[in-house]
PDB file of C-alpha atoms in Angstrom:
ATOM      1  CA  MET C   1     -30.854   7.706   0.581  1.00 78.00           C
ATOM      2  CA  LYS C   2     -32.554   6.582  -2.533  1.00 85.00           C
ATOM      3  CA  ASP C   3     -29.268   6.658  -4.481  1.00 88.00           C
ATOM      4  CA  GLN C   4     -27.535   4.556  -1.900  1.00 88.00           C
ATOM      5  CA  VAL C   5     -30.548   1.939  -2.087  1.00 87.00           C
ATOM      6  CA  VAL C   6     -30.142   1.900  -5.881  1.00 89.00           C
ATOM      7  CA  ALA C   7     -26.378   1.634  -5.630  1.00 86.00           C
ATOM      8  CA  LEU C   8     -26.642  -1.364  -3.248  1.00 85.00           C
ATOM      9  CA  GLU C   9     -29.416  -3.259  -5.463  1.00 87.00           C
ATOM     10  CA  ALA C  10     -27.064  -2.837  -8.455  1.00 86.00           C
ATOM     11  CA  LEU C  11     -24.128  -4.437  -6.334  1.00 82.00           C
ATOM     12  CA  ARG C  12     -26.278  -7.144  -5.157  1.00 81.00           C
ATOM     13  CA  GLN C  13     -27.312  -8.102  -8.615  1.00 82.00           C
ATOM     14  CA  LYS C  14     -23.615  -8.627  -9.485  1.00 81.00           C
ATOM     15  CA  LEU C  15     -23.171 -10.981  -6.765  1.00 79.00           C
ATOM     16  CA  PRO C  16     -23.511 -14.860  -7.643  1.00 76.00           C
ATOM     17  CA  ASP C  17     -26.815 -16.798  -6.972  1.00 74.00           C
ATOM     18  CA  LEU C  18     -26.401 -18.459  -3.649  1.00 74.00           C
ATOM     19  CA  ASN C  19     -28.748 -21.360  -4.928  1.00 77.00           C
ATOM     20  CA  ALA C  20     -26.662 -22.059  -8.263  1.00 73.00           C
ATOM     21  CA  PRO C  21     -24.440 -24.959  -7.802  1.00 73.00           C
ATOM     22  CA  ALA C  22     -20.798 -23.898  -6.782  1.00 71.00           C
ATOM     23  CA  GLN C  23     -18.220 -23.697  -9.793  1.00 70.00           C
ATOM     24  CA  PRO C  24     -15.606 -26.095  -9.623  1.00 71.00           C
ATOM     25  CA  THR C  25     -12.169 -25.017  -8.612  1.00 70.00           C
ATOM     26  CA  PRO C  26      -9.640 -24.848 -11.502  1.00 69.00           C
ATOM     27  CA  LYS C  27      -7.128 -27.674 -11.361  1.00 69.00           C
ATOM     28  CA  ARG C  28      -3.605 -26.678 -10.235  1.00 66.00           C
ATOM     29  CA  ALA C  29      -0.480 -28.629 -11.320  1.00 61.00           C
ATOM     30  CA  LYS C  30       0.829 -30.709  -8.696  1.00 62.00           C
ATOM     31  CA  PRO C  31       4.166 -29.682  -7.731  1.00 62.00           C
ATOM     32  CA  GLY C  32       6.744 -32.167  -9.329  1.00 60.00           C
ATOM     33  CA  ARG C  33       9.763 -33.691  -7.885  1.00 62.00           C
ATOM     34  CA  ALA C  34      12.724 -31.442  -7.477  1.00 62.00           C
ATOM     35  CA  ARG C  35      15.513 -31.871 -10.260  1.00 72.00           C
ATOM     36  CA  GLN C  36      18.242 -34.044  -9.051  1.00 87.00           C
ATOM     37  CA  LEU C  37      21.800 -33.286 -10.316  1.00 92.00           C
ATOM     38  CA  ASP C  38      24.297 -36.299 -11.028  1.00 93.00           C
ATOM     39  CA  SER C  39      27.681 -36.204  -9.562  1.00 93.00           C
ATOM     40  CA  ASP C  40      29.265 -34.634 -12.678  1.00 95.00           C
ATOM     41  CA  GLN C  41      26.723 -31.837 -12.871  1.00 95.00           C
ATOM     42  CA  VAL C  42      27.455 -31.017  -9.242  1.00 95.00           C
ATOM     43  CA  ARG C  43      31.103 -30.823 -10.034  1.00 96.00           C
ATOM     44  CA  GLN C  44      30.272 -28.533 -12.914  1.00 95.00           C
ATOM     45  CA  LEU C  45      28.207 -26.459 -10.702  1.00 93.00           C
ATOM     46  CA  ILE C  46      30.877 -26.228  -7.974  1.00 94.00           C
ATOM     47  CA  ALA C  47      33.479 -25.314 -10.588  1.00 94.00           C
ATOM     48  CA  GLY C  48      31.250 -22.578 -12.114  1.00 92.00           C
ATOM     49  CA  TYR C  49      30.660 -21.110  -8.696  1.00 89.00           C
ATOM     50  CA  GLN C  50      34.306 -21.074  -8.014  1.00 90.00           C
ATOM     51  CA  SER C  51      34.908 -19.466 -11.237  1.00 88.00           C
ATOM     52  CA  GLY C  52      32.658 -16.582 -10.371  1.00 84.00           C
ATOM     53  CA  ALA C  53      29.050 -17.453 -11.667  1.00 85.00           C
ATOM     54  CA  THR C  54      26.547 -16.608  -9.188  1.00 83.00           C
ATOM     55  CA  VAL C  55      23.934 -18.768  -7.671  1.00 86.00           C
ATOM     56  CA  TYR C  56      21.172 -17.271  -9.917  1.00 83.00           C
ATOM     57  CA  GLU C  57      23.174 -17.951 -13.073  1.00 88.00           C
ATOM     58  CA  LEU C  58      23.818 -21.513 -11.895  1.00 91.00           C
ATOM     59  CA  GLY C  59      20.203 -22.114 -10.976  1.00 91.00           C
ATOM     60  CA  GLY C  60      19.290 -20.954 -14.287  1.00 92.00           C
ATOM     61  CA  GLN C  61      21.955 -22.975 -16.226  1.00 93.00           C
ATOM     62  CA  PHE C  62      20.898 -26.239 -14.298  1.00 93.00           C
ATOM     63  CA  GLY C  63      17.294 -25.584 -14.080  1.00 92.00           C
ATOM     64  CA  ILE C  64      17.070 -25.400 -10.304  1.00 92.00           C
ATOM     65  CA  GLU C  65      16.381 -23.061  -7.608  1.00 90.00           C
ATOM     66  CA  ARG C  66      18.976 -20.650  -6.513  1.00 86.00           C
ATOM     67  CA  ARG C  67      18.223 -21.902  -2.918  1.00 89.00           C
ATOM     68  CA  THR C  68      19.024 -25.437  -4.263  1.00 93.00           C
ATOM     69  CA  VAL C  69      22.508 -24.222  -5.608  1.00 92.00           C
ATOM     70  CA  SER C  70      23.300 -22.685  -2.260  1.00 91.00           C
ATOM     71  CA  ALA C  71      22.371 -25.985  -0.463  1.00 93.00           C
ATOM     72  CA  ILE C  72      24.562 -28.008  -3.057  1.00 95.00           C
ATOM     73  CA  LEU C  73      27.642 -25.746  -2.425  1.00 94.00           C
ATOM     74  CA  HIS C  74      27.111 -25.694   1.387  1.00 93.00           C
ATOM     75  CA  ARG C  75      26.825 -29.444   1.297  1.00 95.00           C
ATOM     76  CA  HIS C  76      29.958 -29.706  -0.349  1.00 95.00           C
ATOM     77  CA  GLY C  77      31.908 -27.176   1.900  1.00 94.00           C
ATOM     78  CA  VAL C  78      32.135 -24.439  -0.827  1.00 92.00           C
ATOM     79  CA  PRO C  79      32.885 -21.182   0.891  1.00 90.00           C
ATOM     80  CA  MET C  80      29.974 -18.852  -0.195  1.00 85.00           C
ATOM     81  CA  ARG C  81      30.810 -15.419  -1.493  1.00 79.00           C
ATOM     82  CA  ARG C  82      28.835 -12.557   0.170  1.00 69.00           C
ATOM     83  CA  ARG C  83      27.934  -9.775  -2.310  1.00 66.00           C
ATOM     84  CA  GLY C  84      27.402  -6.939  -0.038  1.00 78.00           C
ATOM     85  CA  LEU C  85      27.311  -3.251  -0.330  1.00 86.00           C
ATOM     86  CA  SER C  86      30.387  -0.900  -0.334  1.00 86.00           C
ATOM     87  CA  VAL C  87      30.575   2.085   1.732  1.00 89.00           C
ATOM     88  CA  GLU C  88      29.879   4.321  -0.965  1.00 91.00           C
ATOM     89  CA  GLN C  89      26.926   2.214  -2.202  1.00 91.00           C
ATOM     90  CA  ILE C  90      25.498   2.404   1.422  1.00 93.00           C
ATOM     91  CA  ASP C  91      25.993   6.281   1.401  1.00 95.00           C
ATOM     92  CA  ASP C  92      24.096   6.071  -1.922  1.00 94.00           C
ATOM     93  CA  ALA C  93      21.310   4.033  -0.545  1.00 94.00           C
ATOM     94  CA  VAL C  94      20.673   6.433   2.394  1.00 96.00           C
ATOM     95  CA  ARG C  95      20.640   9.273   0.058  1.00 96.00           C
ATOM     96  CA  LEU C  96      18.037   7.676  -2.442  1.00 96.00           C
ATOM     97  CA  TYR C  97      15.879   6.206   0.642  1.00 95.00           C
ATOM     98  CA  ASN C  98      15.792   9.585   2.043  1.00 94.00           C
ATOM     99  CA  GLN C  99      14.544  11.084  -1.286  1.00 94.00           C
ATOM    100  CA  GLY C 100      11.668   8.658  -1.391  1.00 92.00           C
ATOM    101  CA  TRP C 101      12.882   5.650  -3.184  1.00 93.00           C
ATOM    102  CA  SER C 102      11.555   2.260  -1.931  1.00 93.00           C
ATOM    103  CA  LEU C 103      13.871  -0.478  -0.626  1.00 92.00           C
ATOM    104  CA  ALA C 104      13.086  -2.630  -3.606  1.00 91.00           C
ATOM    105  CA  ARG C 105      13.936   0.123  -6.243  1.00 93.00           C
ATOM    106  CA  ILE C 106      17.246   0.811  -4.395  1.00 93.00           C
ATOM    107  CA  ALA C 107      17.813  -2.902  -4.211  1.00 89.00           C
ATOM    108  CA  ALA C 108      17.202  -3.515  -7.917  1.00 88.00           C
ATOM    109  CA  ARG C 109      19.534  -0.473  -8.911  1.00 89.00           C
ATOM    110  CA  MET C 110      22.270  -2.104  -6.696  1.00 85.00           C
ATOM    111  CA  ASN C 111      21.591  -5.751  -7.577  1.00 81.00           C
ATOM    112  CA  VAL C 112      21.194  -6.819  -4.257  1.00 83.00           C
ATOM    113  CA  ALA C 113      18.148  -7.985  -2.009  1.00 85.00           C
ATOM    114  CA  ALA C 114      15.957  -5.612  -0.438  1.00 88.00           C
ATOM    115  CA  GLY C 115      16.677  -7.055   2.779  1.00 89.00           C
ATOM    116  CA  THR C 116      20.292  -6.310   2.213  1.00 90.00           C
ATOM    117  CA  VAL C 117      19.561  -2.764   1.653  1.00 93.00           C
ATOM    118  CA  ARG C 118      17.115  -2.513   4.626  1.00 93.00           C
ATOM    119  CA  GLN C 119      19.787  -3.913   6.922  1.00 92.00           C
ATOM    120  CA  ARG C 120      22.526  -1.629   5.825  1.00 93.00           C
ATOM    121  CA  LEU C 121      19.931   1.391   6.317  1.00 94.00           C
ATOM    122  CA  HIS C 122      18.929   0.142   9.656  1.00 93.00           C
ATOM    123  CA  GLU C 123      22.813  -0.139  10.730  1.00 93.00           C
ATOM    124  CA  ARG C 124      23.101   3.442   9.765  1.00 94.00           C
ATOM    125  CA  GLY C 125      20.232   4.492  12.014  1.00 95.00           C
ATOM    126  CA  VAL C 126      17.951   5.400   9.140  1.00 94.00           C
ATOM    127  CA  PRO C 127      14.281   4.875  10.052  1.00 93.00           C
ATOM    128  CA  ILE C 128      12.325   2.394   7.906  1.00 92.00           C
ATOM    129  CA  ARG C 129       9.063   3.273   6.311  1.00 89.00           C
ATOM    130  CA  ASP C 130       6.203   1.171   5.854  1.00 78.00           C
ATOM    131  CA  THR C 131       4.423   0.465   2.653  1.00 70.00           C
ATOM    132  CA  GLN C 132       2.372   3.753   3.233  1.00 67.00           C
ATOM    133  CA  GLY C 133       5.691   5.713   3.522  1.00 65.00           C
ATOM    134  CA  MET C 134       5.115   6.252   7.450  1.00 68.00           C
ATOM    135  CA  PRO C 135       7.727   5.311   9.880  1.00 67.00           C
ATOM    136  CA  ARG C 136       7.262   1.777  11.214  1.00 66.00           C
ATOM    137  CA  ALA C 137       5.989   1.289  14.860  1.00 63.00           C
ATOM    138  CA  GLY C 138       8.941   0.854  17.091  1.00 58.00           C
ATOM    139  CA  ASP C 139      11.311   2.063  14.352  1.00 53.00           C
ATOM    140  CA  ALA C 140      11.474   5.847  15.614  1.00 47.00           C
ATOM    141  CA  ARG C 141      14.548   6.887  16.496  1.00 48.00           C
TER     142      ARG C 141
END
């Protein structure tokens, strides 16, 4: 009991003094206005996408978010490519997931989003684990 009291007192001493003035919160940079592409840049972006560049590559090239690239392409009626997983990749993902790999690790290996891997595993009837490795509630099959 005495050890617990000593330990609690040591912790209490580490707490800030409640009578001391509060420290000001650090100033954060205010979000800037989104970068606008001119019509020539939009044409270049569309041509780049149609030539095979990814939305991530184009975002980096033009200094905009990949979601902004997608929005511009959508606004201009450009059909979007869907980079999915082949049947062989899905088989591999199932095998790796069953070996204990995380969705994120599999996704990084296959260069797709973790949600894509999760969806394909779900379609195959693979129970998805939670972050502690346990089956998710309502996902038991």
